[in-house]
Short mmCIF file of C-alpha atoms in Angstrom, two decimals:
data_model
loop_
_atom_site.label_atom_id
_atom_site.label_comp_id
_atom_site.label_asym_id
_atom_site.label_seq_id
_atom_site.Cartn_x
_atom_site.Cartn_y
_atom_site.Cartn_z
CA MET A 1246 -18.33 -31.04 -8.65
CA ILE A 1247 -19.36 -27.55 -7.69
CA ASN A 1248 -17.35 -24.75 -9.20
CA LYS A 1249 -16.48 -22.05 -6.71
CA TYR A 1250 -15.84 -18.60 -7.99
CA ILE A 1251 -14.18 -15.73 -6.22
CA ASN A 1252 -15.85 -12.40 -6.71
CA ILE A 1253 -12.74 -10.32 -7.41
CA ASN A 1254 -14.66 -7.02 -7.42
CA ALA A 1255 -16.07 -7.69 -3.96
CA LEU A 1256 -12.62 -8.72 -2.72
CA LEU A 1257 -11.00 -5.56 -4.10
CA ASN A 1258 -13.77 -3.36 -2.67
CA ARG A 1259 -13.24 -4.94 0.74
CA ILE A 1260 -9.48 -4.34 0.55
CA VAL A 1261 -10.03 -0.69 -0.43
CA ASP A 1262 -12.50 -0.25 2.45
CA HIS A 1263 -9.96 -1.68 4.90
CA GLN A 1264 -7.22 0.57 3.51
CA GLN A 1265 -9.40 3.68 3.88
CA HIS A 1266 -10.29 2.67 7.44
CA VAL A 1267 -6.61 2.28 8.36
CA GLU A 1268 -5.71 5.59 6.67
CA ARG A 1269 -8.39 7.42 8.65
CA PHE A 1270 -7.29 5.71 11.87
CA VAL A 1271 -3.64 6.75 11.56
CA GLY A 1272 -4.41 10.15 10.03
CA PHE A 1273 -2.86 9.49 6.63
CA ILE A 1274 -3.79 12.40 4.39
CA GLY A 1275 -1.92 11.70 1.19
CA VAL A 1276 1.23 11.42 -0.83
CA VAL A 1277 3.48 14.31 -1.81
CA ASP A 1278 5.81 14.35 -4.79
CA ARG A 1279 8.53 16.22 -2.94
CA ALA A 1280 9.32 17.49 0.54
CA PHE A 1281 11.57 20.50 1.08
CA GLN A 1282 13.48 20.45 4.35
CA VAL A 1283 15.27 23.72 3.59
CA PRO A 1284 13.72 27.20 3.44
CA MET A 1285 12.15 27.99 0.06
CA ASN A 1286 11.09 31.34 -1.38
CA ILE A 1287 7.42 30.74 -2.20
CA ALA A 1288 7.27 34.03 -4.12
CA ARG A 1289 9.58 32.54 -6.79
CA PRO A 1290 8.31 29.91 -9.24
CA LEU A 1291 9.80 26.43 -9.18
CA PRO A 1292 11.57 24.95 -12.23
CA PRO A 1293 9.54 22.94 -14.78
CA SER A 1294 10.61 19.62 -13.23
CA ASP A 1295 8.40 20.44 -10.22
CA TRP A 1296 5.39 21.79 -12.10
CA GLN A 1297 2.01 20.18 -11.44
CA SER A 1298 3.19 18.44 -8.29
CA THR A 1299 2.30 18.39 -4.63
CA VAL A 1300 5.01 19.47 -2.21
CA LEU A 1301 5.46 19.77 1.54
CA LEU A 1302 7.42 22.59 3.15
CA THR A 1303 8.84 21.78 6.60
CA ALA A 1304 11.63 24.31 7.27
CA GLN A 1305 10.32 27.77 6.43
CA GLN A 1306 11.64 30.73 8.47
CA ASN A 1307 8.01 31.85 8.78
CA LEU A 1308 6.41 28.73 10.31
CA SER A 1309 2.99 29.73 8.96
CA GLU A 1310 4.34 28.98 5.44
CA ASN A 1311 5.05 25.34 6.31
CA GLY A 1312 2.52 22.91 4.89
CA LEU A 1313 1.14 21.37 1.73
CA TYR A 1314 1.29 23.17 -1.61
CA GLN A 1315 0.18 22.45 -5.15
CA ILE A 1316 2.63 23.68 -7.79
CA ASP A 1317 0.70 24.79 -10.87
CA GLU A 1318 1.63 24.57 -14.56
CA ARG A 1319 3.66 27.81 -14.30
CA GLY A 1320 5.59 26.77 -11.19
CA LEU A 1321 3.61 28.99 -8.82
CA TRP A 1322 2.89 27.92 -5.25
CA GLN A 1323 -0.74 27.44 -4.16
CA SER A 1324 -1.50 26.43 -0.59
CA LEU A 1325 -3.65 23.30 -0.40
CA PRO A 1326 -6.77 23.80 1.70
CA THR A 1327 -6.94 20.73 3.94
CA ASP A 1328 -8.36 20.08 7.37
CA LEU A 1329 -5.20 19.28 9.31
CA GLU A 1330 -4.81 18.14 12.87
CA PRO A 1331 -1.81 17.01 14.91
CA GLY A 1332 -0.87 13.46 14.03
CA ASN A 1333 -1.66 13.71 10.31
CA ILE A 1334 0.85 11.89 8.12
CA VAL A 1335 1.98 12.38 4.52
CA ALA A 1336 4.28 10.10 2.55
CA LEU A 1337 6.80 10.77 -0.18
CA GLY A 1338 5.68 9.33 -3.51
CA SER A 1339 6.82 5.89 -4.63
CA GLN A 1340 8.83 7.30 -7.56
CA ASN A 1341 11.07 8.85 -4.91
CA PRO A 1342 14.06 6.68 -3.91
CA GLU A 1343 13.27 7.48 -0.28
CA SER A 1344 9.76 6.03 -0.54
CA ASN A 1345 9.72 4.88 3.08
CA ARG A 1346 9.96 8.51 4.27
CA TYR A 1347 6.98 10.06 6.00
CA PHE A 1348 6.20 13.37 7.65
CA LYS A 1349 3.99 13.79 10.70
CA LEU A 1350 2.29 17.04 11.69
CA ILE A 1351 3.22 17.49 15.34
CA GLU A 1352 1.90 21.01 15.96
CA ILE A 1353 -0.56 23.29 14.21
CA ASN A 1354 -2.20 26.61 14.97
CA LEU A 1355 -2.92 29.82 13.05
CA GLN A 1356 0.71 30.93 13.18
CA LYS A 1357 2.61 27.71 12.49
CA GLN A 1358 2.77 24.15 11.25
CA ILE A 1359 5.58 21.91 12.46
CA TRP A 1360 6.21 18.72 10.49
CA GLN A 1361 8.57 16.00 11.72
CA PRO A 1362 10.20 13.52 9.31
CA PHE A 1363 10.35 9.83 10.16
CA GLU A 1364 11.09 6.53 8.44
CA LEU A 1365 9.48 3.15 8.66
CA SER A 1366 12.49 0.87 8.67
CA GLY A 1367 12.29 -2.85 8.19
CA LEU A 1368 9.47 -2.59 5.67
CA ASN A 1369 10.81 -4.12 2.49
CA PRO A 1370 8.68 -4.98 -0.53
CA LEU A 1371 7.72 -8.61 -0.87
CA GLN A 1372 10.60 -10.62 -2.27
CA VAL A 1373 9.69 -13.08 -5.02
CA GLN A 1374 11.87 -16.17 -4.89
#
């Protein structure tokens, strides 16, 4: 009898490669810890609960302030330098109860970024019976 072994490392590498291919195809650029859909004052620090997190602003009065930010260890806002293009997608992190929420960049130029929220409904985690 010939023993057949599965090379788990090769299998996992192949899965990761497929995931990266799909992410590039749909324009997935990452996961944010929090998304603010109300205007925020980026000159004021955030409370400690939001420190060292990645956030998305979608409803700023000044549309050029919309976008991705890194909140540092003092609560200060730092714009994340990313190459964005229309169609890019970010997701809310899995620790968020609304983990099937996504945001799509629908318009970008030097003066503004417009992000549109959407949900993927009908996608439930696998149920173990």
